[in-house]
CSV table of C-alpha atoms in Angstrom, one decimal:
chain,number,residue,atom,x,y,z
A,1,MET,CA,-20.4,17.5,-52.8
A,2,LYS,CA,-23.8,15.8,-52.5
A,3,LYS,CA,-24.2,12.5,-54.4
A,4,GLU,CA,-26.8,13.8,-56.9
A,5,ILE,CA,-24.6,16.8,-57.7
A,6,GLN,CA,-21.5,14.6,-58.1
A,7,SER,CA,-23.5,12.4,-60.5
A,8,LEU,CA,-24.3,15.5,-62.7
A,9,VAL,CA,-20.7,16.6,-62.6
A,10,ASP,CA,-19.4,13.1,-63.5
A,11,THR,CA,-21.8,12.8,-66.4
A,12,ALA,CA,-20.9,16.2,-67.7
A,13,ILE,CA,-17.2,15.3,-67.5
A,14,LYS,CA,-17.9,12.1,-69.4
A,15,GLY,CA,-19.6,14.1,-72.2
A,16,ILE,CA,-16.7,16.6,-72.3
A,17,GLN,CA,-14.1,13.8,-72.4
A,18,ALA,CA,-15.9,12.0,-75.2
A,19,LYS,CA,-15.1,15.0,-77.5
A,20,LYS,CA,-11.6,15.5,-76.1
A,21,GLY,CA,-12.4,18.7,-74.1
A,22,ARG,CA,-9.3,19.8,-72.2
A,23,SER,CA,-8.3,21.5,-69.0
A,24,ILE,CA,-11.5,20.5,-67.1
A,25,LYS,CA,-12.0,22.0,-63.7
A,26,VAL,CA,-14.8,21.5,-61.2
A,27,ILE,CA,-15.6,24.4,-59.0
A,28,ASP,CA,-17.6,23.4,-55.9
A,29,LEU,CA,-19.9,26.3,-55.0
A,30,GLU,CA,-22.0,24.5,-52.4
A,31,GLY,CA,-22.6,26.6,-49.3
A,32,MET,CA,-21.1,29.8,-50.8
A,33,ASP,CA,-23.0,33.1,-50.5
A,34,GLY,CA,-24.7,34.5,-53.5
A,35,VAL,CA,-24.5,31.5,-55.8
A,36,VAL,CA,-27.2,30.3,-58.1
A,37,THR,CA,-25.9,26.8,-58.6
A,38,GLN,CA,-23.9,24.1,-56.7
A,39,ALA,CA,-21.0,23.6,-59.1
A,40,PHE,CA,-19.4,24.8,-62.3
A,41,VAL,CA,-17.7,22.4,-64.7
A,42,VAL,CA,-15.3,24.4,-66.8
A,43,CYS,CA,-13.4,23.2,-69.9
A,44,GLU,CA,-12.1,24.3,-73.2
A,45,GLY,CA,-12.1,23.2,-76.9
A,46,GLY,CA,-9.5,24.2,-79.5
A,47,SER,CA,-12.0,25.6,-82.1
A,48,PRO,CA,-15.6,26.8,-82.3
A,49,SER,CA,-16.5,23.5,-83.9
A,50,GLN,CA,-15.0,21.5,-81.1
A,51,VAL,CA,-16.8,23.7,-78.5
A,52,SER,CA,-20.0,23.0,-80.3
A,53,ALA,CA,-19.3,19.2,-80.4
A,54,ILE,CA,-18.5,19.2,-76.7
A,55,ALA,CA,-21.8,21.0,-75.9
A,56,ASP,CA,-23.7,18.5,-78.1
A,57,SER,CA,-21.9,15.6,-76.4
A,58,VAL,CA,-22.7,16.9,-72.8
A,59,GLU,CA,-26.3,17.4,-73.8
A,60,GLU,CA,-26.6,13.9,-75.2
A,61,THR,CA,-24.8,12.2,-72.4
A,62,MET,CA,-26.8,14.0,-69.7
A,63,ARG,CA,-30.0,13.1,-71.5
A,64,LYS,CA,-29.1,9.5,-72.1
A,65,ASP,CA,-27.4,8.7,-68.7
A,66,LEU,CA,-29.5,10.8,-66.3
A,67,LYS,CA,-32.6,11.9,-68.2
A,68,GLU,CA,-31.5,15.5,-67.6
A,69,LYS,CA,-32.2,18.4,-69.9
A,70,THR,CA,-30.7,21.9,-69.9
A,71,VAL,CA,-32.9,24.7,-68.6
A,72,LYS,CA,-31.0,27.0,-70.9
A,73,THR,CA,-28.0,26.9,-73.2
A,74,ALA,CA,-26.4,30.1,-74.3
A,75,GLY,CA,-23.5,30.9,-76.6
A,76,THR,CA,-24.1,28.3,-79.4
A,77,GLU,CA,-24.4,31.1,-82.0
A,78,ASN,CA,-20.6,31.7,-82.0
A,79,CYS,CA,-19.2,28.9,-79.8
A,80,ILE,CA,-16.7,31.1,-78.1
A,81,TRP,CA,-18.2,30.4,-74.7
A,82,VAL,CA,-21.2,28.0,-74.3
A,83,ALA,CA,-22.9,27.9,-70.9
A,84,MET,CA,-25.3,25.0,-70.2
A,85,ASP,CA,-27.6,25.4,-67.2
A,86,TYR,CA,-28.6,22.2,-65.4
A,87,ILE,CA,-29.9,24.2,-62.3
A,88,ASP,CA,-27.6,22.4,-59.8
A,89,ILE,CA,-24.5,22.6,-62.1
A,90,ILE,CA,-23.6,24.9,-65.0
A,91,VAL,CA,-21.2,23.6,-67.7
A,92,HIS,CA,-18.9,26.3,-69.2
A,93,ILE,CA,-17.2,25.4,-72.5
A,94,PHE,CA,-14.7,28.0,-73.7
A,95,LEU,CA,-12.2,28.7,-76.4
A,96,PRO,CA,-8.8,29.2,-74.7
A,97,ASP,CA,-8.7,33.0,-75.2
A,98,ALA,CA,-12.2,33.5,-73.9
A,99,ARG,CA,-11.5,31.3,-70.9
A,100,GLU,CA,-8.5,33.4,-70.1
A,101,PHE,CA,-10.4,36.7,-70.6
A,102,TYR,CA,-13.4,35.8,-68.4
A,103,ASN,CA,-11.3,33.8,-65.9
A,104,LEU,CA,-14.1,32.1,-63.9
A,105,GLU,CA,-11.6,30.2,-61.9
A,106,THR,CA,-10.2,33.4,-60.4
A,107,LEU,CA,-13.7,34.9,-59.7
A,108,TRP,CA,-14.4,31.8,-57.6
A,109,SER,CA,-10.9,31.3,-56.2
A,110,ASP,CA,-12.2,30.8,-52.6
A,111,ALA,CA,-14.2,27.8,-53.8
A,112,LYS,CA,-12.8,24.2,-53.8
A,113,THR,CA,-11.5,23.5,-57.3
A,114,THR,CA,-10.7,20.1,-58.6
A,115,GLU,CA,-8.6,19.6,-61.8
A,116,ILE,CA,-9.6,16.6,-64.0
A,117,PRO,CA,-6.7,15.1,-66.0
A,118,ASP,CA,-7.0,15.4,-69.8
A,119,VAL,CA,-7.8,12.2,-71.7
A,120,ASP,CA,-5.5,11.7,-74.7
């Protein structure tokens, strides 16, 4: 993964971990056909309010640390699945049932996936 992409990923993870987001996975999409981004950062929160707090933390951390703003954020109305588009990476924050239902990890199973340990 390119250095600037890794920096975005690392900063998103920092924001996720600040609000105790769990089961973080990084899906490296670089060089794959038909993709609109370089990486997905996928995680989950235990409730809609935690999903919202994680999204707010990612947004603030990206802005503070890297001066990055989202191009678009979707899903904040119900906080079942929030997607945050930073062009080169997209951060997906799910409730566990929604994550299982949409199963992004399986859709991109041919991509390199890295699991990030939970912070307790």
